[in-house]
Coordinates of C-alpha atoms in Angstrom, one line a residue:
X1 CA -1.9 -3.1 -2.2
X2 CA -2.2 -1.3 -5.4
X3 CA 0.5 0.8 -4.6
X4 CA 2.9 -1.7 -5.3
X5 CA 4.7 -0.3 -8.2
X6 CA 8.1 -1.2 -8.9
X7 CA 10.6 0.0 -6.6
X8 CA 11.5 3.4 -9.0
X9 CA 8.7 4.5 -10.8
X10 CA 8.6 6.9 -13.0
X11 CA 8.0 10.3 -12.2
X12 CA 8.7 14.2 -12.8
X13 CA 11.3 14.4 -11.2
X14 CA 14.6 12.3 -10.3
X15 CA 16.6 10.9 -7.2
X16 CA 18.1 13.8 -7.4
X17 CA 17.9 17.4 -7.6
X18 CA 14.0 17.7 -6.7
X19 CA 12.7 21.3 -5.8
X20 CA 12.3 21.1 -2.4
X21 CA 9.0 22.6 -1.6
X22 CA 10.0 25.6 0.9
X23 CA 7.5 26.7 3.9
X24 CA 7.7 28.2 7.3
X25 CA 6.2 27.4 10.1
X26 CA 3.2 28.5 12.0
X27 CA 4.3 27.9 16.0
X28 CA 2.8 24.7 16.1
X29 CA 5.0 22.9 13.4
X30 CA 8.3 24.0 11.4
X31 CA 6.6 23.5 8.0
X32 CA 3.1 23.9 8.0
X33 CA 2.7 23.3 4.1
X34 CA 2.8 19.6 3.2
X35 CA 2.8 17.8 -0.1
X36 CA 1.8 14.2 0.9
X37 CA 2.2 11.2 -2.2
X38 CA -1.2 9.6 -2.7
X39 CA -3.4 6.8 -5.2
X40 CA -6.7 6.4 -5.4
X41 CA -7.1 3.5 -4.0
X42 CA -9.4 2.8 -0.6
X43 CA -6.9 1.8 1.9
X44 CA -5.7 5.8 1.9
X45 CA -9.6 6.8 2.8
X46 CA -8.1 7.8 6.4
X47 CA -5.7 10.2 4.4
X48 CA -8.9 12.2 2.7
X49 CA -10.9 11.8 5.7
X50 CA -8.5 13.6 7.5
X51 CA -7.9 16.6 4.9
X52 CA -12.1 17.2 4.8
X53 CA -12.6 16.4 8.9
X54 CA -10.1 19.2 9.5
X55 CA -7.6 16.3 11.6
X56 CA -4.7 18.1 9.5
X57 CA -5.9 21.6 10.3
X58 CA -6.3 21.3 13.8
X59 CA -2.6 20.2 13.9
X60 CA -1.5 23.2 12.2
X61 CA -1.1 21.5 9.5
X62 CA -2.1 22.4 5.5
X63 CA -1.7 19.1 3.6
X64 CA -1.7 19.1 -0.3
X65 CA -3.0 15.3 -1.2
X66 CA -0.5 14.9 -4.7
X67 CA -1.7 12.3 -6.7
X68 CA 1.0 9.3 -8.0
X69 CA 0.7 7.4 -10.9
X70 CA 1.4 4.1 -8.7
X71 CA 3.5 3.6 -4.9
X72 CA 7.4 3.2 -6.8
X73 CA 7.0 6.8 -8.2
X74 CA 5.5 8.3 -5.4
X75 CA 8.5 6.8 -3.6
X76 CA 11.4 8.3 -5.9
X77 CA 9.8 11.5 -5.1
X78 CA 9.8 11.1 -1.6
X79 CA 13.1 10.5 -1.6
X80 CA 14.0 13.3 -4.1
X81 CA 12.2 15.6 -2.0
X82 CA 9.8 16.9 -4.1
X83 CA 7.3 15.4 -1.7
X84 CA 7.7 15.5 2.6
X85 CA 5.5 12.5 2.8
X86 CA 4.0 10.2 0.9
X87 CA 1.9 6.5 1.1
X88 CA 3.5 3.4 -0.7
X89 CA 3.8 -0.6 -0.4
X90 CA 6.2 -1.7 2.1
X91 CA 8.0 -3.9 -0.5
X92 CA 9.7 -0.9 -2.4
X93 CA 9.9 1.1 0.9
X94 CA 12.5 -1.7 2.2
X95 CA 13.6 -2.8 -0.7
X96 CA 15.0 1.0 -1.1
X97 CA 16.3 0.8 2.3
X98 CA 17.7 -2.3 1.8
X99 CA 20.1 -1.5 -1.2
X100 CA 20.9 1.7 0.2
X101 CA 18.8 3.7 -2.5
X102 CA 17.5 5.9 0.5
X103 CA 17.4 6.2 4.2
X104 CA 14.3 6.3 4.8
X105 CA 11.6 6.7 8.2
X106 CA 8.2 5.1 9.0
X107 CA 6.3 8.3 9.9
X108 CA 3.3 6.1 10.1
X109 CA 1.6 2.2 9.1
X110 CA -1.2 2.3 6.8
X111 CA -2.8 -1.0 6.2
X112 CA -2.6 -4.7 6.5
X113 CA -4.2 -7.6 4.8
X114 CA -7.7 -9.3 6.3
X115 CA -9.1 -12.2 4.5
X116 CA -10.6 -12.1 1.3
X117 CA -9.1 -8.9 0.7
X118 CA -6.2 -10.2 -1.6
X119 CA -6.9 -13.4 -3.9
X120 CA -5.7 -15.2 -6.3
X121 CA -9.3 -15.3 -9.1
X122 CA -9.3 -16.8 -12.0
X123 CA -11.2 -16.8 -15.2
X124 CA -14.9 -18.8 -16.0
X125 CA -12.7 -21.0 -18.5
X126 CA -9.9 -20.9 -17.5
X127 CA -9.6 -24.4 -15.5
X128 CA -8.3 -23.0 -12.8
X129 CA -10.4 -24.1 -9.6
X130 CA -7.9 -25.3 -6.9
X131 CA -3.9 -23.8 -5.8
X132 CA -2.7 -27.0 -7.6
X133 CA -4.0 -25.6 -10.5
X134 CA -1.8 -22.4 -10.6
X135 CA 1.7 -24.7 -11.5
X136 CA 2.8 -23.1 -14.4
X137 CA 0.1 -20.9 -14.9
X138 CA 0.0 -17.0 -16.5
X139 CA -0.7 -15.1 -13.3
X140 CA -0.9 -11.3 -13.3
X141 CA 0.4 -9.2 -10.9
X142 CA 0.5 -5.5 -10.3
X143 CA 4.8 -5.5 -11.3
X144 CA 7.5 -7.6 -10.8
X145 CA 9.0 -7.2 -7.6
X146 CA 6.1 -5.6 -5.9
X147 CA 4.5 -6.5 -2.8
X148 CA 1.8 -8.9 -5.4
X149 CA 4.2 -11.0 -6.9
X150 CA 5.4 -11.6 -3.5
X151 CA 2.0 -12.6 -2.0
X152 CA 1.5 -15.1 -5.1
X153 CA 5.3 -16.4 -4.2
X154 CA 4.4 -16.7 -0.7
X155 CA 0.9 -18.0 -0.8
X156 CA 2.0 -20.9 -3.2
X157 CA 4.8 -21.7 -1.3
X158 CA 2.1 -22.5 1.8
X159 CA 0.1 -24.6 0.0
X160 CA 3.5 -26.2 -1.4
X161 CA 2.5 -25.8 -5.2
X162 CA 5.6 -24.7 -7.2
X163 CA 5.7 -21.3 -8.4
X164 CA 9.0 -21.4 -10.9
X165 CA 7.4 -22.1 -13.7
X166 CA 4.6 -19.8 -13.5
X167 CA 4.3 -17.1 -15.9
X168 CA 4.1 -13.7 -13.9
X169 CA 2.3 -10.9 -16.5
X170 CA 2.7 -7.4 -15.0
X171 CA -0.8 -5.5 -16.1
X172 CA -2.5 -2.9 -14.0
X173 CA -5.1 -3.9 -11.6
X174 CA -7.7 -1.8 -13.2
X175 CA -6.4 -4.0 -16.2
X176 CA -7.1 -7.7 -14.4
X177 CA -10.8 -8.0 -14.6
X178 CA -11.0 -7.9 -18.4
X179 CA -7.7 -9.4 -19.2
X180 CA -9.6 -12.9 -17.0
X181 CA -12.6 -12.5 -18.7
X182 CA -10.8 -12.5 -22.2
X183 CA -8.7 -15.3 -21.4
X184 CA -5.7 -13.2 -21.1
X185 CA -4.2 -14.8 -18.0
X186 CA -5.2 -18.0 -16.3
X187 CA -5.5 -16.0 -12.7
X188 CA -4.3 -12.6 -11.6
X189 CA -3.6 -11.3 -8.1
X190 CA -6.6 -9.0 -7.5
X191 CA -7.3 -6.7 -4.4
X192 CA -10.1 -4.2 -4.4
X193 CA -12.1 -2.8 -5.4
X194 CA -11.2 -5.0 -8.7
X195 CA -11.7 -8.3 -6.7
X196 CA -15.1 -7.0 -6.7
X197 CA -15.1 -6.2 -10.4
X198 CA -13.7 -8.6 -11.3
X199 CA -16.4 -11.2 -9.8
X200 CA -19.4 -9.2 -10.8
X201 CA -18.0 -7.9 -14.7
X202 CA -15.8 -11.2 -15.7
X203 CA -17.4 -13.8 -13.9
X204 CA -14.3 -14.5 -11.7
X205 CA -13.8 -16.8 -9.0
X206 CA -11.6 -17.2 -5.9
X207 CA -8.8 -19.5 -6.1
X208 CA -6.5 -19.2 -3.4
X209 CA -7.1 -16.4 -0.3
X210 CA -3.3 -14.9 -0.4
X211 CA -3.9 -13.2 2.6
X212 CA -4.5 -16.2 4.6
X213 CA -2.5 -18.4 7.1
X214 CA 0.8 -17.6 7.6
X215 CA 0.1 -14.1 5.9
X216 CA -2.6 -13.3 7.6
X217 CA -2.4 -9.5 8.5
X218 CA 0.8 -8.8 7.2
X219 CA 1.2 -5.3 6.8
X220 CA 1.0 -3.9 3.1
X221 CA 2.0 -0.5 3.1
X222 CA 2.7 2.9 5.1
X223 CA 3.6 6.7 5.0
X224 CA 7.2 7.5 4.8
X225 CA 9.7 10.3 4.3
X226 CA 13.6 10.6 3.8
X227 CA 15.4 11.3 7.2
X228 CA 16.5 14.4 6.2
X229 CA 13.0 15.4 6.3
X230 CA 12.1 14.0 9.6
X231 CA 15.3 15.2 11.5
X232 CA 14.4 19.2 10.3
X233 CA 10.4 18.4 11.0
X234 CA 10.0 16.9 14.3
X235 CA 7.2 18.6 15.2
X236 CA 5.8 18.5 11.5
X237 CA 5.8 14.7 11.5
X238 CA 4.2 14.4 15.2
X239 CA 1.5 17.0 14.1
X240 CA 0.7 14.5 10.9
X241 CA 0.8 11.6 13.2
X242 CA -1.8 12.7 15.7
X243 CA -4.2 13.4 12.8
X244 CA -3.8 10.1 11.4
X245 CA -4.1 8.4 14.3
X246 CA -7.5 10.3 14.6
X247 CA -8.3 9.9 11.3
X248 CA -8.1 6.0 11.7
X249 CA -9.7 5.8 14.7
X250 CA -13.1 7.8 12.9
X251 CA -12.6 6.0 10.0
X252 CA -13.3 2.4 11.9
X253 CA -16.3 3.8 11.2
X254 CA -17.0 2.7 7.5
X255 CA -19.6 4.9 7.1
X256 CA -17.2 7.4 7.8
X257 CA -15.4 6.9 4.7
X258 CA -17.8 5.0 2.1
X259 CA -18.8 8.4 1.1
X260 CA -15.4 9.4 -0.1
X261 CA -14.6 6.3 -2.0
X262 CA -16.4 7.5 -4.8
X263 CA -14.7 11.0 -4.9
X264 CA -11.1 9.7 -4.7
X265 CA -11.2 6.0 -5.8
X266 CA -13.2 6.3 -8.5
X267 CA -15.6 3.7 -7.6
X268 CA -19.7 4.2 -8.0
X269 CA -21.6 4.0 -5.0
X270 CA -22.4 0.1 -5.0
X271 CA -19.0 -0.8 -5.4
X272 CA -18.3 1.3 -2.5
X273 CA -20.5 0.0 -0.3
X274 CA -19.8 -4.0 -0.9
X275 CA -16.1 -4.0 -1.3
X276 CA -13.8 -5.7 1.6
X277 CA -11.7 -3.0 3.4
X278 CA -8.6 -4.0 4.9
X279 CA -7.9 -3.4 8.3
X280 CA -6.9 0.8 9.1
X281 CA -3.6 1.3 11.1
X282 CA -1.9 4.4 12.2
X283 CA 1.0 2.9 14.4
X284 CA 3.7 1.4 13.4
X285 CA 5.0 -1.4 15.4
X286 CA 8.2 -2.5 14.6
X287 CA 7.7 -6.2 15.3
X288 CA 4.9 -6.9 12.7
X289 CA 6.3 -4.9 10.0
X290 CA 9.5 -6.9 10.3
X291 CA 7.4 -9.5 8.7
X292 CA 7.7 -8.1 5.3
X293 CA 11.3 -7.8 5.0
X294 CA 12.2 -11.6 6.3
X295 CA 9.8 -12.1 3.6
X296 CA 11.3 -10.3 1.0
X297 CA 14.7 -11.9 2.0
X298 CA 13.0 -15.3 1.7
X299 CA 12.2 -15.1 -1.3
X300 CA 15.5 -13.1 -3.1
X301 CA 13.5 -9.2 -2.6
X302 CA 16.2 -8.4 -0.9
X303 CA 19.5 -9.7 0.2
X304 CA 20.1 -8.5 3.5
X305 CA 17.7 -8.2 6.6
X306 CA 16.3 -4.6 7.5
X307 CA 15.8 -2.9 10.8
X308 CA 12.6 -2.2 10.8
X309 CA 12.9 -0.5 14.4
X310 CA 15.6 2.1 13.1
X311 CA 13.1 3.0 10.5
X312 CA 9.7 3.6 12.7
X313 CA 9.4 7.4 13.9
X314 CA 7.9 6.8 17.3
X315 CA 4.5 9.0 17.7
X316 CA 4.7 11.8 20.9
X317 CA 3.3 10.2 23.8
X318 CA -0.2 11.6 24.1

């Protein structure tokens, strides 16, 4: 969820003409070397487990975790090649598809939504209490035309409140908990581990669960990589898929990960061990991640439908 940057992000390097990070392989893969897009943010603790469990090594595999400043940049540098792999929101991922910015493949899912893990909060005087209350409303949201302003669409829509009049202010997450408690906004669009700051450092309160419902588990974001990538790395991109799929299946576990949240998500300890994680995936299926894009053509992300299944490199049958 906070990956959801806006569909071409800034970064280092452009569409075009990124230095292609050259490596041979080992015997097990064709490029043992990988630069993989990441944030800091706790969805991708499978992604650091793996790198410091030695998942990755054991597949031949030596993963550089690259930091992005939010999921669009770390996209355009997918695409550009200056990275094999890398994590982002499914909304710019299909949006790119979409629009025929990139072709792009699924290598593997990430996360979905579970209650209370995505909510509408709004300030202690704010007057916001209810869903009715958000009609014509300041909301924030992570960017326009990210995967947030879609949930606050959507999740207004359900609970039939109108949502064209609504002011939509793009600020930061780590920018939501202070901009409620100074009256900024009426009600941002918080995941964690902000939701959680945001309740114990403004005095937020839930207003509408936008995860709920109809959207209940829809998927939120996975790892990707342009086809040319995947056609040259077949055995690269099964050797990274075995390790996340093991790296999921530990990290169901949460005290598995808790301890890394601090290290990578830059959360203290408390934080860390209160917040509410959404639900690990490794597997793509084609049929639930079709969700998001029949979304996005819902509501104008998009204008035409996207094969989801034509995307979604299937995993070597173990």
């Amino acid at each position: 969820m906070a990956t959801a940057g806006a569909l071409m992000g800034s970064s280092g390097c452009g569409l075009l003409g990124g230095a292609e990070q050259q490596s041979s392989g080992n015997g097990q893969v064709e490029k043992a070397n990988l630069r993989v897009g990441a944030l800091p943010t706790a969805e991708l603790a499978p992604l650091y487990l793996a790198a410091e469990a030695g998942h990755f090594q054991r597949e031949g595999l030596n993963v550089e975790i690259v930091p992005a400043s939010d999921g669009g940049a770390a996209l355009n540098s997918a695409i550009g090649g200056d990275l094999d792999i890398t994590f982002s929101s499914y909304v710019p991922i299909f949006a790119a598809q979409a629009k025929g910015v990139a072709n792009l493949k699924i290598v593997a899912d990430c996360m979905s939504a579970v209650p209370n893990s995505c909510l509408i909060m709004s300030g202690p005087n704010s007057g916001v209490r209810t869903a009715q209350d958000l009609a014509g409303k300041r909301i924030a949201i992570s960017g326009p035309g990210t995967i947030s302003e879609l949930l606050v669409k959507a999740s207004m829509k359900a609970n039939d409140v109108p949502f064209d009049k609504v002011q939509m202010v793009p600020l930061g997450f780590i920018n939501m908990p202070n901009a409620l408690k100074a009256g900024q906004v009426d009600a941002a669009m918080v995941v964690e581990p902000f939701l959680t700051l945001a309740a114990r450092d403004a005095d937020a309160v839930p207003v509408l669960d936008t995860t709920a419902g109809p959207l209940e588990d829809l998927p939120l974001g996975g790892y990707v990589s342009n086809s040319e990538f995947a056609e040259k790395n077949p055995k690269t991109v099964a050797a990274f898929q075995r390790a996340m799929t093991a790296s999921v299946a530990e990290a169901q576990d949460r005290a598995k990960i808790e301890p890394l949240l601090p290290k990578f998500a830059k959360i203290d300890k408390e934080t860390a061990s209160i917040i509410t994680l959404l639900k690990l995936n490794a597997r793509a299926d084609a049929t639930r991640l079709q969700r998001v894009p029949r979304l996005m053509l819902e509501f104008g992300y998009i204008s035409k439908d996207v094969d989801v299944a034509s995307m979604i490199i299937k995993p070597p049958q173990s």
